mmCIF file of C-alpha atoms in Angstrom:
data_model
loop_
_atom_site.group_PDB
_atom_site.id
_atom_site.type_symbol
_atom_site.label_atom_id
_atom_site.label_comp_id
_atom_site.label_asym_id
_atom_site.label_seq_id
_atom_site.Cartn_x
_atom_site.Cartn_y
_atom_site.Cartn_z
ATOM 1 C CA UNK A 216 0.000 0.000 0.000
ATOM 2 C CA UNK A 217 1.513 3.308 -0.704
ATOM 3 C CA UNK A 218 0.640 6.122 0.810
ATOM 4 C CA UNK A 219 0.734 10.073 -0.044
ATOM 5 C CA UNK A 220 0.001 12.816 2.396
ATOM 6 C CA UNK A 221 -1.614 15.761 0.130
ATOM 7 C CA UNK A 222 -3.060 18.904 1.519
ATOM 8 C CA UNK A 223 -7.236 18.376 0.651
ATOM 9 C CA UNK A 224 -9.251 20.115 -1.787
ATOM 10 C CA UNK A 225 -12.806 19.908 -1.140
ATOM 11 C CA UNK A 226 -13.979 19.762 -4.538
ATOM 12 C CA UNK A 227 -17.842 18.319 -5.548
ATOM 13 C CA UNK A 228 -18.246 15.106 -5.758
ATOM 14 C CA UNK A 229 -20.591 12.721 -7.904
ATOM 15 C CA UNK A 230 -21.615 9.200 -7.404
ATOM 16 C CA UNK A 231 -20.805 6.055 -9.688
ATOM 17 C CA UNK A 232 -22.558 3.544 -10.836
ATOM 18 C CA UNK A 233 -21.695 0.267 -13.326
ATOM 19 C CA UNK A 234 -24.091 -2.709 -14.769
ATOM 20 C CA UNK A 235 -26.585 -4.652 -13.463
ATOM 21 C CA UNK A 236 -27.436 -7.685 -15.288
ATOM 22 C CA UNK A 237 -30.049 -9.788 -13.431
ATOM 23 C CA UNK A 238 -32.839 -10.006 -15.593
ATOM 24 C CA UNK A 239 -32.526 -5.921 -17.101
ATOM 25 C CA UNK A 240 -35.727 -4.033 -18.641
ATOM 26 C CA UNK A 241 -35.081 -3.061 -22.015
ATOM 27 C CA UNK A 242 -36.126 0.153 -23.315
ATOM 28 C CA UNK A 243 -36.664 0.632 -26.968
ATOM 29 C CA UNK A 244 -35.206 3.862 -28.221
ATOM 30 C CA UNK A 245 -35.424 3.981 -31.604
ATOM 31 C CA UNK A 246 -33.356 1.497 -33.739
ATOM 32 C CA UNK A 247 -31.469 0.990 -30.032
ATOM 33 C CA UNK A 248 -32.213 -1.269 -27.671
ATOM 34 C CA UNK A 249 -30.692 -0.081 -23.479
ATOM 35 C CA UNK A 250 -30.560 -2.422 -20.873
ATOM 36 C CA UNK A 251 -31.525 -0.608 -17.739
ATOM 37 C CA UNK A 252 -30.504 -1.710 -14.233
ATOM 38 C CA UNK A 253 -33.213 -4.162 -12.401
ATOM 39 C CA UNK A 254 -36.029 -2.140 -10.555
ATOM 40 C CA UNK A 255 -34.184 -0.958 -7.028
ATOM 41 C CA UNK A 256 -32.371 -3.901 -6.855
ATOM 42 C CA UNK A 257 -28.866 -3.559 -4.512
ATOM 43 C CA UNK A 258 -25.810 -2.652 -6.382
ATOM 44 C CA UNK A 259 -22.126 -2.555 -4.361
ATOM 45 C CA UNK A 260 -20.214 -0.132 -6.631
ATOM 46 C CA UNK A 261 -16.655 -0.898 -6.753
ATOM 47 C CA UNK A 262 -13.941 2.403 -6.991
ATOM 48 C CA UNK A 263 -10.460 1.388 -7.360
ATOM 49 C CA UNK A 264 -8.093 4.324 -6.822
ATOM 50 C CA UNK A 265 -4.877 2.919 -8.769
ATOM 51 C CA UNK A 266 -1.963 4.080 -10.541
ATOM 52 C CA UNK A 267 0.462 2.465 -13.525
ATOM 53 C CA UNK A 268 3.362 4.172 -11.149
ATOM 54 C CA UNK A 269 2.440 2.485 -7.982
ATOM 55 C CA UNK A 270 4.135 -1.094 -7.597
ATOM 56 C CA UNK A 271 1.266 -2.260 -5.065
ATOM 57 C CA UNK A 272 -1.155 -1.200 -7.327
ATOM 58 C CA UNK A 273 -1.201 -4.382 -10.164
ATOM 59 C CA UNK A 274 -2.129 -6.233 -7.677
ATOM 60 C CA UNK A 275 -5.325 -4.612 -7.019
ATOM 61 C CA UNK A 276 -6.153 -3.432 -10.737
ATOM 62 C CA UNK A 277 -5.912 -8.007 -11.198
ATOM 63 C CA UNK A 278 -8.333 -8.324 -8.295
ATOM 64 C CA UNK A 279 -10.502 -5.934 -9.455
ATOM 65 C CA UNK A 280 -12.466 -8.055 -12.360
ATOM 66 C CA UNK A 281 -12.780 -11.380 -9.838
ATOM 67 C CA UNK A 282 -14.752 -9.808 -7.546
ATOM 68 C CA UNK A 283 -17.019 -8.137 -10.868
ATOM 69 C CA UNK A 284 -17.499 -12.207 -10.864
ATOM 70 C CA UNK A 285 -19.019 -12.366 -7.248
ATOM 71 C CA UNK A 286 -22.224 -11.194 -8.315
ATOM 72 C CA UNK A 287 -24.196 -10.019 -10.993
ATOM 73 C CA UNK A 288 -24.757 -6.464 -8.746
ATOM 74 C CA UNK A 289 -21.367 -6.019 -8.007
ATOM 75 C CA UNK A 290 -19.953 -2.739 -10.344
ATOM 76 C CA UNK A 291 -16.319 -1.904 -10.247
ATOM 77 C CA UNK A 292 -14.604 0.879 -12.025
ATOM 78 C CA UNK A 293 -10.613 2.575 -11.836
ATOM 79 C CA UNK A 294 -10.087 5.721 -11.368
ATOM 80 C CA UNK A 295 -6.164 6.778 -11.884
ATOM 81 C CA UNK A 296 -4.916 9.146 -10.434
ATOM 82 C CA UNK A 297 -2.206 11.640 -11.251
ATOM 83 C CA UNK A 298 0.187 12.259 -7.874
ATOM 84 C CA UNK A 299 2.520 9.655 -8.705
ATOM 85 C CA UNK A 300 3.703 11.019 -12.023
ATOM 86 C CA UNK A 301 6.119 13.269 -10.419
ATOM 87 C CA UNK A 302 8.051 9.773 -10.219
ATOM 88 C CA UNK A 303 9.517 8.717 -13.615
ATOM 89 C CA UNK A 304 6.181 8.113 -15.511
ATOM 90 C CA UNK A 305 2.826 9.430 -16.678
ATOM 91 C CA UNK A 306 0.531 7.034 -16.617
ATOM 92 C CA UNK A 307 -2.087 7.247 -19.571
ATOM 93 C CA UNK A 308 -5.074 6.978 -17.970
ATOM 94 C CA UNK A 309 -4.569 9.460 -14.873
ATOM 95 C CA UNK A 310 -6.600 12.511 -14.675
ATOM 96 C CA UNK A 311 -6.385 15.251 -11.621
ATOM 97 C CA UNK A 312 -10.299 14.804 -11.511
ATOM 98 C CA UNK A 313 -9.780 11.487 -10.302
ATOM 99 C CA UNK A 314 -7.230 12.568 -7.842
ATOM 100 C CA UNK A 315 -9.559 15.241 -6.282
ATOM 101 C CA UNK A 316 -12.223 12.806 -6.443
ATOM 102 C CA UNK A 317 -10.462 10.110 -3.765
ATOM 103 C CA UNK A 318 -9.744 13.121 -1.634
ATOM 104 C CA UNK A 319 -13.080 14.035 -1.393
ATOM 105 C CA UNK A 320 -13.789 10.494 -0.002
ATOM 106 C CA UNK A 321 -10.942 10.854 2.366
ATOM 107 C CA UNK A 322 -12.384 13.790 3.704
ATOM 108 C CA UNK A 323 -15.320 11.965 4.352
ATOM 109 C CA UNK A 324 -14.233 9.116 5.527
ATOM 110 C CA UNK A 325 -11.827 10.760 7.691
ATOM 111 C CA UNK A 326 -8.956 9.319 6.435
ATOM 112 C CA UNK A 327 -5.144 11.024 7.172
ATOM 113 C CA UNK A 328 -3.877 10.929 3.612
ATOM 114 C CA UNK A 329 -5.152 9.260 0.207
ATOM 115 C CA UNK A 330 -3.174 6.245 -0.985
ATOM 116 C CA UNK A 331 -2.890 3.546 -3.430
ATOM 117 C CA UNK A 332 -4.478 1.116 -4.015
ATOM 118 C CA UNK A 333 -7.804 2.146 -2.521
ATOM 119 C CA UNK A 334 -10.594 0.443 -2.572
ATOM 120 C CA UNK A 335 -14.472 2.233 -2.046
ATOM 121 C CA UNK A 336 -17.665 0.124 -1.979
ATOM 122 C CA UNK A 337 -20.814 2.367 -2.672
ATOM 123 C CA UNK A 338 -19.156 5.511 -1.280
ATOM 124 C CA UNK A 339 -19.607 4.138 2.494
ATOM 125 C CA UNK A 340 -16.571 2.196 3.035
ATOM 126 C CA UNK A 341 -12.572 2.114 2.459
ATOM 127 C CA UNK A 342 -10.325 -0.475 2.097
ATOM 128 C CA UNK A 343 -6.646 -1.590 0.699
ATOM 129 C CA UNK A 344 -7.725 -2.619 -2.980
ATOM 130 C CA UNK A 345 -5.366 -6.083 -2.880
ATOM 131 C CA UNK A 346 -7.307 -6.929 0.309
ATOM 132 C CA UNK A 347 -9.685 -9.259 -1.034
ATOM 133 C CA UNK A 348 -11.223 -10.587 2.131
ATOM 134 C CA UNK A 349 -12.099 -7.052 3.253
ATOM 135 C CA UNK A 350 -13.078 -6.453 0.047
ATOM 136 C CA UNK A 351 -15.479 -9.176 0.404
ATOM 137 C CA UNK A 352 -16.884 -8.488 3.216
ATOM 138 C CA UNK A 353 -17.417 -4.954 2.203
ATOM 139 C CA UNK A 354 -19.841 -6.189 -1.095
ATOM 140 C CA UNK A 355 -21.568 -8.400 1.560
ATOM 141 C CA UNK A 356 -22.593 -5.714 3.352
ATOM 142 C CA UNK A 357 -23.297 -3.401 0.250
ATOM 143 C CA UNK A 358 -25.689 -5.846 -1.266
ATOM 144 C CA UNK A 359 -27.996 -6.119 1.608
ATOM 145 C CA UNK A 360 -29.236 -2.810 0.972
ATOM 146 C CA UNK A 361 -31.490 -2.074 -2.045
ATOM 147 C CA UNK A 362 -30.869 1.072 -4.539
ATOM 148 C CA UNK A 363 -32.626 4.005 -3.861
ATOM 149 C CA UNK A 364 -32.972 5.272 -7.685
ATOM 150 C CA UNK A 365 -33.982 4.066 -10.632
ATOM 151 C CA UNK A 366 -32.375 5.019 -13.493
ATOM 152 C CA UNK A 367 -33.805 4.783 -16.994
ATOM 153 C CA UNK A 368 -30.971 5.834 -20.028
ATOM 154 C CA UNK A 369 -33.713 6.848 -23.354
ATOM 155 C CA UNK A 370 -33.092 8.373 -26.723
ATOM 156 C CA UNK A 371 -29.210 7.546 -27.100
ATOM 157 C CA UNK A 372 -27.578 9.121 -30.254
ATOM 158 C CA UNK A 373 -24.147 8.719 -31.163
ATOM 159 C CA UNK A 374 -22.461 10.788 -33.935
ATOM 160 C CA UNK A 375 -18.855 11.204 -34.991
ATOM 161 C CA UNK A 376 -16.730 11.027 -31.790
ATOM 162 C CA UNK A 377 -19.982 12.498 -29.604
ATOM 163 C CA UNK A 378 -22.977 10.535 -27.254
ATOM 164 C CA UNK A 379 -25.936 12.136 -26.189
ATOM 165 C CA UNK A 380 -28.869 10.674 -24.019
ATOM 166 C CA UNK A 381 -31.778 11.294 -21.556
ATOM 167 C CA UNK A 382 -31.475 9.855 -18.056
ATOM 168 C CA UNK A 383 -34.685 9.632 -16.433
ATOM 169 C CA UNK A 384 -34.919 9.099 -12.315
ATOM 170 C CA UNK A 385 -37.319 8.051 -10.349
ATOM 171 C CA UNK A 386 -37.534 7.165 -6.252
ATOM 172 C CA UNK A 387 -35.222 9.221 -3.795
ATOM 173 C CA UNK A 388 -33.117 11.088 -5.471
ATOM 174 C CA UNK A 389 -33.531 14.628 -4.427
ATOM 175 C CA UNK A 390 -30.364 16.062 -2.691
ATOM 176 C CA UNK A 391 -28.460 13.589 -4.822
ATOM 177 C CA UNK A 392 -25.971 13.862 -7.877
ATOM 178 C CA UNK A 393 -25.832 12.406 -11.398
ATOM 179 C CA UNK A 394 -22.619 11.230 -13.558
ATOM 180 C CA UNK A 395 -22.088 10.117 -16.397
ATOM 181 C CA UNK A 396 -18.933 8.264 -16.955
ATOM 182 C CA UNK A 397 -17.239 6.529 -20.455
ATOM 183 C CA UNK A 398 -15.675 3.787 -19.429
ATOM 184 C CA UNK A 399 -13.046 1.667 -21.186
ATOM 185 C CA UNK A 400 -12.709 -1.813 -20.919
ATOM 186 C CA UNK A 401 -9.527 -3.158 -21.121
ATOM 187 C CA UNK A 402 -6.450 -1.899 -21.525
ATOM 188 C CA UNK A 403 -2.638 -2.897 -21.408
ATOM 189 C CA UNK A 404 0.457 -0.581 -21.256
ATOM 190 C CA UNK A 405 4.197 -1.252 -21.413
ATOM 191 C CA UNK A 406 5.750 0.798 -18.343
ATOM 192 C CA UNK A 407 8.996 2.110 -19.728
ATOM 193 C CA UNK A 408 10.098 3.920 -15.846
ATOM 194 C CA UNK A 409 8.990 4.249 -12.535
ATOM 195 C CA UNK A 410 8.400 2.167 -9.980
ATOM 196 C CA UNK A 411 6.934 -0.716 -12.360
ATOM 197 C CA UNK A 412 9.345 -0.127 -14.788
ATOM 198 C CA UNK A 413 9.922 -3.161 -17.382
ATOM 199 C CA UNK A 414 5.957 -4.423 -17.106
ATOM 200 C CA UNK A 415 3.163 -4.503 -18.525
ATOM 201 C CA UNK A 416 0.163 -3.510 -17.059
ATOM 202 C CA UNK A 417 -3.659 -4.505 -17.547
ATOM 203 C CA UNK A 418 -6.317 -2.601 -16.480
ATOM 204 C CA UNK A 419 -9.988 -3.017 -16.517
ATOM 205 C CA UNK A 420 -13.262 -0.555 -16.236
ATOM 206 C CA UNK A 421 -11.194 2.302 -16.474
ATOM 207 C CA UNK A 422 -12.539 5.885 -15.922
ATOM 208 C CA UNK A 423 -11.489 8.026 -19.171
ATOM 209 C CA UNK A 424 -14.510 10.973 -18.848
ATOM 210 C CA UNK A 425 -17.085 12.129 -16.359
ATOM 211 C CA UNK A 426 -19.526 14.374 -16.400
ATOM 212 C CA UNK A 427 -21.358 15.532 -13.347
ATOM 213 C CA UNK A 428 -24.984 17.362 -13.022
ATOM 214 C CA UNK A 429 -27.594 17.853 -9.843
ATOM 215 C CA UNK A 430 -30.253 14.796 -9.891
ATOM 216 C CA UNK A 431 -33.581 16.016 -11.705
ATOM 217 C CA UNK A 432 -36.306 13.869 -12.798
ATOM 218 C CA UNK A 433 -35.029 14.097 -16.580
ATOM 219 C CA UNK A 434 -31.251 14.565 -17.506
ATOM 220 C CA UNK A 435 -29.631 15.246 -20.629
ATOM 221 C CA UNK A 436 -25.888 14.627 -21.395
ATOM 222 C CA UNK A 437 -23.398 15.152 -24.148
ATOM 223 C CA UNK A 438 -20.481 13.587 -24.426
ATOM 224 C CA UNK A 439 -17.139 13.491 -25.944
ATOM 225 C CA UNK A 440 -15.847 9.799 -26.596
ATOM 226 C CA UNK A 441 -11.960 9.827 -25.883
ATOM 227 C CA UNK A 442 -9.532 9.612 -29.113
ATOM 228 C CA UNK A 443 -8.768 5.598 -30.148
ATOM 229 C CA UNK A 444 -11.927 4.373 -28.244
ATOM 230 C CA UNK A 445 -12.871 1.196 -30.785
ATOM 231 C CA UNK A 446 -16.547 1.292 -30.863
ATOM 232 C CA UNK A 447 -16.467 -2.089 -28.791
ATOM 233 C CA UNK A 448 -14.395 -1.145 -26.086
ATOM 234 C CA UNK A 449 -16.454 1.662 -23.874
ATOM 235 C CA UNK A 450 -19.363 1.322 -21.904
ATOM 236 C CA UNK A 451 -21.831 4.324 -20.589
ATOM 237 C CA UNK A 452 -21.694 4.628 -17.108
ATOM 238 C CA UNK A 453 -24.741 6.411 -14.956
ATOM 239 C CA UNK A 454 -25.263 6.617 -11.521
ATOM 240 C CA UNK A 455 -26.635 8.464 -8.466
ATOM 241 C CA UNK A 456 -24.692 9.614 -5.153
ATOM 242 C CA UNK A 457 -26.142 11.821 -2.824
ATOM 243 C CA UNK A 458 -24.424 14.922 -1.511
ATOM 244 C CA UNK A 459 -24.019 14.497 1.712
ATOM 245 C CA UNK A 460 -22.623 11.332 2.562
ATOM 246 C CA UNK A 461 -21.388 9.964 -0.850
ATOM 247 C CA UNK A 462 -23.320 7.006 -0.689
ATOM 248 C CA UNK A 463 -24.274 5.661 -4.297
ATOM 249 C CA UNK A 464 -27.716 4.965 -4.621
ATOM 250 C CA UNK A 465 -28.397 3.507 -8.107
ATOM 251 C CA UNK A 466 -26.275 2.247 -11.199
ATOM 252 C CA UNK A 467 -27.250 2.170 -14.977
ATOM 253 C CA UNK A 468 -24.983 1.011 -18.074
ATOM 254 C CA UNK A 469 -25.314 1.145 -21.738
ATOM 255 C CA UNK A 470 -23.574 -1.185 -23.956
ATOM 256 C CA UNK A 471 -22.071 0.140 -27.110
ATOM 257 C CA UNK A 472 -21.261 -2.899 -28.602
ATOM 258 C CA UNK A 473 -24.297 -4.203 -27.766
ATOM 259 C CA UNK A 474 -26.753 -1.445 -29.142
#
């Protein structure tokens, strides 16, 4: 586990959500067809705070998709973020967003410093992200719960290198915010310096955009899709967190190699 002490910044914060697959209503929209998350079924969204410069962290980022396989509710998604650079590499995927984002948490959560790897389930608890029995026992107690929103994702359109949609809520989710979040895959990189110099790195679910608003009964989002993003290789991400205490409160996911 490696640890950073950084002064915080208590910048907004949005909540997170992934896919849910047991048995998903499908809304037709158009020549589309979106897979929306069961009806207030529990979710235990998954945030791994990594880095490509971090040797603890490949660890984590290969734990991360087994416990996707726990359950069909379970979300996960990595964030990189961008205070290791400083140390002989850049990694690709880091964004200061992401970096302000686990600080937030920390604040909340009353932690001393942010650190890698970090693991948050549903915005409630915080963990070492290699720790797989904690992790564990952190879904168990995420998935007892049941979401608070539903999330419907209508009238997708995709042109050129944008995505625009309507997100429709419904059930608690006043004092609560909405992101949107393209999400790669996979990914592998060849670390050339740094602490993991010489490897080669996979990484799944990653974080590459995310785009905040307040909760309202109807939504609308527009999107840039990041540069060499295959159409295949990105999911939509949409999801609810409420203000106050970060909890995440309800997960949606579109497909686009499936629509």
């Amino acid at each position: 586990m490696k640890r950073i002490v950084i002064v915080f910044s208590f910048a907004g914060i949005a909540g997170l959500a992934f896919i849910m697959k047991k048995k998903p209503i499908v809304l037709q929209t158009g020549s589309k067809s979106v897979p929306v998350a069961g009806r207030f079924e529990p979710v235990a969204v998954l945030e791994l705070f990594t880095s490509e410069v971090c040797s603890s962290c490949p660890s984590a980022d290969k734990l991360l998709p087994q416990l996707a396989k726990l359950d069909s509710n379970i979300i996960t998604l990595s964030f990189h973020v961008d205070y290791w650079n400083r140390l002989g590499w850049t990694d690709p995927f880091s964004n200061r967003e992401y970096s302000e984002r686990q600080r937030t948490y920390a604040s909340q959560l009353n932690l001393e410093s942010v650190y890698t790897p970090q693991l948050v389930v549903n915005g409630e608890y915080e963990l070492v992200g290699s720790n797989r029995s904690n992790a564990e026992t952190a879904i168990k107690k995420a998935l007892k719960e049941k979401s608070l929103v539903q999330i419907d994702i209508i009238d997708v359109k995709s042109a050129s290198n944008k995505v625009s949609f309507i997100s429709m809520l419904s059930g608690d989710y006043k004092k609560t915010n909405l992101l949107a979040a393209i999400v790669q895959k996979q990914a592998s990189t060849k670390v050339r310096a740094g602490e993991n110099g010489g490897a080669t790195l996979s990484h799944s679910n990653i974080v590459r955009l995310f785009s905040t608003q307040v909760a309202a009964q109807k939504n609308t989002f527009e999107l840039t899709i990041p540069e060499k993003l295959i159409k295949d290789d990105w999911q939509l991400v949409v999801y609810t967190q409420q203000k106050n205490d970060l909890k995440i409160t309800g997960a949606v996911i579109f497909n686009a190699d499936k629509n």
